CSV table of C-alpha atoms in Angstrom, one decimal:
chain,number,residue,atom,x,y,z
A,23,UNK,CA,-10.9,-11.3,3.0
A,24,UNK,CA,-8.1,-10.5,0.9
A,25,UNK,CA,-5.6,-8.0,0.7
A,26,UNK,CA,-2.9,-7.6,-1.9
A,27,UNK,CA,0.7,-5.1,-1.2
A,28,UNK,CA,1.7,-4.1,-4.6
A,29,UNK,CA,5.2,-2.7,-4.6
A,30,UNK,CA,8.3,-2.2,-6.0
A,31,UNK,CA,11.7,-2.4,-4.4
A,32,UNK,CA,15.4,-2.1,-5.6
A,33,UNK,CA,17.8,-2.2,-2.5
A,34,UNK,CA,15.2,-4.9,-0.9
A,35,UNK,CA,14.1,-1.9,2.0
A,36,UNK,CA,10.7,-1.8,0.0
A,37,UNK,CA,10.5,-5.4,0.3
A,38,UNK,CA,11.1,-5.3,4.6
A,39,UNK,CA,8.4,-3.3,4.9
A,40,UNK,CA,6.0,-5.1,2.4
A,41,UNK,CA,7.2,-8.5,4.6
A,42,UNK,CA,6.6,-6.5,8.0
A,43,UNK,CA,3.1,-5.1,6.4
A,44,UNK,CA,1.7,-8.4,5.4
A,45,UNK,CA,3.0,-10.0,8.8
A,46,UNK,CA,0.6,-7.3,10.1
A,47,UNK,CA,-2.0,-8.0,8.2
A,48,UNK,CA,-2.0,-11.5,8.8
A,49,UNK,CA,-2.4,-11.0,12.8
A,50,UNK,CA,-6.4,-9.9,12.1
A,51,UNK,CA,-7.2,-14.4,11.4
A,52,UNK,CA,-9.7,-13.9,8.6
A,53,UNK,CA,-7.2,-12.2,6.3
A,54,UNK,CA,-5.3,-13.5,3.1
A,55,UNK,CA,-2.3,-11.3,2.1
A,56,UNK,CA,-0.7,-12.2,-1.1
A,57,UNK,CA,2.3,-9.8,-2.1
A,58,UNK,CA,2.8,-8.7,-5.7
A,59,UNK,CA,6.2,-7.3,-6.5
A,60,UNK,CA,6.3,-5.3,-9.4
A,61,UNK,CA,9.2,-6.8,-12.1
A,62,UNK,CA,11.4,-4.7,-14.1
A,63,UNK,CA,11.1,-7.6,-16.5
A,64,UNK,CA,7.0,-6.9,-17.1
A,65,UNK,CA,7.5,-3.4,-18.2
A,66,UNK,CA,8.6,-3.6,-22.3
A,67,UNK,CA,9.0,0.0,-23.9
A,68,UNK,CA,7.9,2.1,-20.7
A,69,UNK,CA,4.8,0.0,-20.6
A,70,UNK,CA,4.0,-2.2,-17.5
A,71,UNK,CA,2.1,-5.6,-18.7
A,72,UNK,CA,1.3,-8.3,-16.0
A,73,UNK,CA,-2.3,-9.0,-15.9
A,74,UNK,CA,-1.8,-11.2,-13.2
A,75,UNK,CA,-1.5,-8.9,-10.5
A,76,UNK,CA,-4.0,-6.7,-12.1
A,77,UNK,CA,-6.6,-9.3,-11.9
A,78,UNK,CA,-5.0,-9.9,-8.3
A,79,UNK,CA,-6.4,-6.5,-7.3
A,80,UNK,CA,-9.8,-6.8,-9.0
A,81,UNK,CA,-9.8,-9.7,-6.3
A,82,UNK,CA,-8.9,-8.1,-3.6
A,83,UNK,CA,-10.4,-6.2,-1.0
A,84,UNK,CA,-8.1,-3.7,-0.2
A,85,UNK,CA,-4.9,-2.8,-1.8
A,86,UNK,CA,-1.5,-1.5,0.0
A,87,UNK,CA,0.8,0.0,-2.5
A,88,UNK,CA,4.7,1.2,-2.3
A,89,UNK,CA,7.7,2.2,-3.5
A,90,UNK,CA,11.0,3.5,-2.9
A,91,UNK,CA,10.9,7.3,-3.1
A,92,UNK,CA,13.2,8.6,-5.6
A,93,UNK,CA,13.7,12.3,-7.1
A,94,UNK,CA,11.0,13.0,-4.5
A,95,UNK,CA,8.1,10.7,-6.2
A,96,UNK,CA,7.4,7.1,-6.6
A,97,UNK,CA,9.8,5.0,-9.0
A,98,UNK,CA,9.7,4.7,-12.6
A,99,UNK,CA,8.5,0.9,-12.2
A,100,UNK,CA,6.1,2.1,-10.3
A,101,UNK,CA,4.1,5.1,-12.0
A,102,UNK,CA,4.7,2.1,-15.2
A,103,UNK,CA,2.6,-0.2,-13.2
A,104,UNK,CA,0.1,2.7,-12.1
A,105,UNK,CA,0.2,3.9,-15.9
A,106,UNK,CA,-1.2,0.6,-17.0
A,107,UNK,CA,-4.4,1.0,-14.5
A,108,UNK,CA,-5.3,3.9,-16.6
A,109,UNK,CA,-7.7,1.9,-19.0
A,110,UNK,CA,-10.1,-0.1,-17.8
A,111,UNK,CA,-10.1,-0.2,-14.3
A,112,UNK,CA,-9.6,3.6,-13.8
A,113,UNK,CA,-12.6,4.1,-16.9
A,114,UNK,CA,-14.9,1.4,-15.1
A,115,UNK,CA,-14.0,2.1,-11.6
A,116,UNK,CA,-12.9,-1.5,-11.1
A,117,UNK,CA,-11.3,-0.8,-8.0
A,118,UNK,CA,-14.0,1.6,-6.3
A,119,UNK,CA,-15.1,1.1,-2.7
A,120,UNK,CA,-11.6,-0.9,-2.0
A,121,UNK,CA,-9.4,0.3,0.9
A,122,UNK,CA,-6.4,1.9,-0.1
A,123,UNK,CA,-2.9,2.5,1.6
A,124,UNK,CA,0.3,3.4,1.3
A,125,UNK,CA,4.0,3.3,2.1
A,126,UNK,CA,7.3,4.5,1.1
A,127,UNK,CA,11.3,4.2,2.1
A,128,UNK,CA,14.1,6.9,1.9
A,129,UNK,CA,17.3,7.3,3.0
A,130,UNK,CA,16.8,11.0,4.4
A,131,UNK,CA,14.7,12.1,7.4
A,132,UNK,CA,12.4,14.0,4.9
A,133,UNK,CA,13.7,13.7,1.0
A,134,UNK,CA,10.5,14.6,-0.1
A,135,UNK,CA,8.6,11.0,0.9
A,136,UNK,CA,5.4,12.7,1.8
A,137,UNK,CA,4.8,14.1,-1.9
A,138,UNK,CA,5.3,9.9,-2.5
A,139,UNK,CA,2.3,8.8,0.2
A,140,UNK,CA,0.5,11.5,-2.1
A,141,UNK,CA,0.9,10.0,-5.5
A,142,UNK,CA,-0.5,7.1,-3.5
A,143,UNK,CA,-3.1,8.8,-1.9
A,144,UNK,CA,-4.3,10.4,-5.4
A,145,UNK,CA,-3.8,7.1,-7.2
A,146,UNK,CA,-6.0,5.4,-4.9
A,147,UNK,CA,-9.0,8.6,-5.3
A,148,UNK,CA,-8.6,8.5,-8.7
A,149,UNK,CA,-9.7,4.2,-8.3
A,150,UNK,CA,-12.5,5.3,-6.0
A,151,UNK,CA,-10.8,3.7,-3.1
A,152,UNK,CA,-11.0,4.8,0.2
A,153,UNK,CA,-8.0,5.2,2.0
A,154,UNK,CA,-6.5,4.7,5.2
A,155,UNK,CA,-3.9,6.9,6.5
A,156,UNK,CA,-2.2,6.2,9.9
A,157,UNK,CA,-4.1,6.4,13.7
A,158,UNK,CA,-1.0,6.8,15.2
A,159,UNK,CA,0.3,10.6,16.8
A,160,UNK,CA,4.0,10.7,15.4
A,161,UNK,CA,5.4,12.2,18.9
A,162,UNK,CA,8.5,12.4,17.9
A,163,UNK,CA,10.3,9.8,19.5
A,164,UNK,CA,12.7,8.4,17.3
A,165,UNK,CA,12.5,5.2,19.6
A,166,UNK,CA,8.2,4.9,18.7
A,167,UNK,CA,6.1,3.8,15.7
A,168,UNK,CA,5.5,6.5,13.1
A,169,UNK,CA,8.4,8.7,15.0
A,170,UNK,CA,8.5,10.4,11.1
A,171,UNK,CA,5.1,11.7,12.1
A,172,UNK,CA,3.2,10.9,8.8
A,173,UNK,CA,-0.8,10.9,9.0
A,174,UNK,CA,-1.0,9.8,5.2
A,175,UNK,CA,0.6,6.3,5.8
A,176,UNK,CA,3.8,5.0,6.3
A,177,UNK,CA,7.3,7.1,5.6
A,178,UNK,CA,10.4,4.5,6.6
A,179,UNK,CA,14.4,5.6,6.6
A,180,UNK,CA,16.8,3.4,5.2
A,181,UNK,CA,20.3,3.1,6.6
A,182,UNK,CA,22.9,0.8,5.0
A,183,UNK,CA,20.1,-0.9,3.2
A,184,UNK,CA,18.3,-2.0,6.6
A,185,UNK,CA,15.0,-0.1,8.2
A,186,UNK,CA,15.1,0.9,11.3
A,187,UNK,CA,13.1,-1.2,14.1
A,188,UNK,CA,10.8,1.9,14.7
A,189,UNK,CA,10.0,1.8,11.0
A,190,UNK,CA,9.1,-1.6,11.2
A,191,UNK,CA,7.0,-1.4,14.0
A,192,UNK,CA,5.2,0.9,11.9
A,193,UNK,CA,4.9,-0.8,9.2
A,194,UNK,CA,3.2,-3.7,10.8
A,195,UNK,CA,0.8,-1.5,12.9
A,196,UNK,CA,-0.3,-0.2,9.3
A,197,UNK,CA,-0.7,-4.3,8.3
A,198,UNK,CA,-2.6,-4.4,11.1
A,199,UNK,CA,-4.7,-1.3,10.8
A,200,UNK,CA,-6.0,-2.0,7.3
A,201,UNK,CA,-6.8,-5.7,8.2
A,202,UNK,CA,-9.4,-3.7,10.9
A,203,UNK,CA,-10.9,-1.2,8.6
A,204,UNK,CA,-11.3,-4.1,5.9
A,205,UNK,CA,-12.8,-6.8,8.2
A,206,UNK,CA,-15.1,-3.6,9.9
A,207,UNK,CA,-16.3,-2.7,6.3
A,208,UNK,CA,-16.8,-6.2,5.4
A,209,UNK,CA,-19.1,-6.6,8.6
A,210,UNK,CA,-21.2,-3.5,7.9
A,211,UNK,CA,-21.9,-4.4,4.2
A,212,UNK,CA,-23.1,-7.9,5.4
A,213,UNK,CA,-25.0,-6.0,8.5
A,214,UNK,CA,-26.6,-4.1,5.5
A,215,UNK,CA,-27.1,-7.3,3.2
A,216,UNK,CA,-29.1,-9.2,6.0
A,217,UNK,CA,-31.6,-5.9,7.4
A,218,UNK,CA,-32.3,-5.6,3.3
């Protein structure tokens, strides 16, 4: 089973989390994580153009996707890249039936990261994928995993370019929690294949 973590990064905080999210999705054995970092250099006149990682995705079996929140949405490289899907694979559904999840990085407690997980979240419907949000409570203990308390997936803090260990820990529970729901939907569609 595969699973790709599309994202863009420009401090490198993105990019910790990605790392900490495929070491989490690479704890479940039967998983193959490849991580696709979108480029500045692959968008030319607004438009993103790297049919590699598209074709990465058709692949896959589930996609993660992030990005630094900025101006309370996702980054400019990253609606280019989510622009680009717009054609084919949004028009044939390419994507449908994929498991779908998301992350994003600020450097305030709130600075509008959750209207981010959203564009995620509504990229991902609009694919057909179904998405996993986070199993964890969010208590508030800003010692614990999710201590931002997002349900929709994964809201880090940045300070001095570095996430916090909490963040990280979150981060690789949400590696790990996709890994499950894509190896427990692969075993149902194969349950389903063999009583057929």
């Amino acid at each position: 089973m595969k699973i790709v973590i599309v994202y863009h990064s420009v401090t490198g905080t993105t990019a910790q989390l990605a790392e900490a999210i495929a070491a989490g999705c690479c704890s479940e054995h039967t998983i193959n994580v490849q991580l696709l970092r979108i480029d500045g250099a692959d968008i030319t006149q607004g438009r993103y153009k790297n049919s590699i990682v598209l074709e990465a995705i058709d692949q896959a079996d589930a996609v993660i996707f992030g990005s630094p929140t900025f101006m309370g949405s996702v980054s400019a490289q990253f609606k280019a890249f989510a622009d680009a899907t717009a054609g084919d694979h949004w028009g044939e559904q390419l994507w449908a039936d994929k498991v779908a999840a998301g992350f994003t990085v600020g450097t305030g407690y709130c600075g509008d990261t959750l209207h981010s997980l959203h564009y995620l979240q509504i990229l991902a419907a609009q694919h057909g994928m179904l998405w996993a949000g986070l199993d964890l409570a969010g208590a508030g203990d800003v010692k614990a995993p999710n201590r931002l308390g997002a349900q929709a997936g994964l809201i880090a803090r940045a300070v001095d370019g570095a996430i916090e260990q909490p963040d990280l820990q979150t981060a690789f529970y949400l590696g790990q929690r996709v890994a499950r729901v894509v190896s427990r939907t692969t075993r149902q569609e194969q349950q389903t294949e063999r009583t057929q």
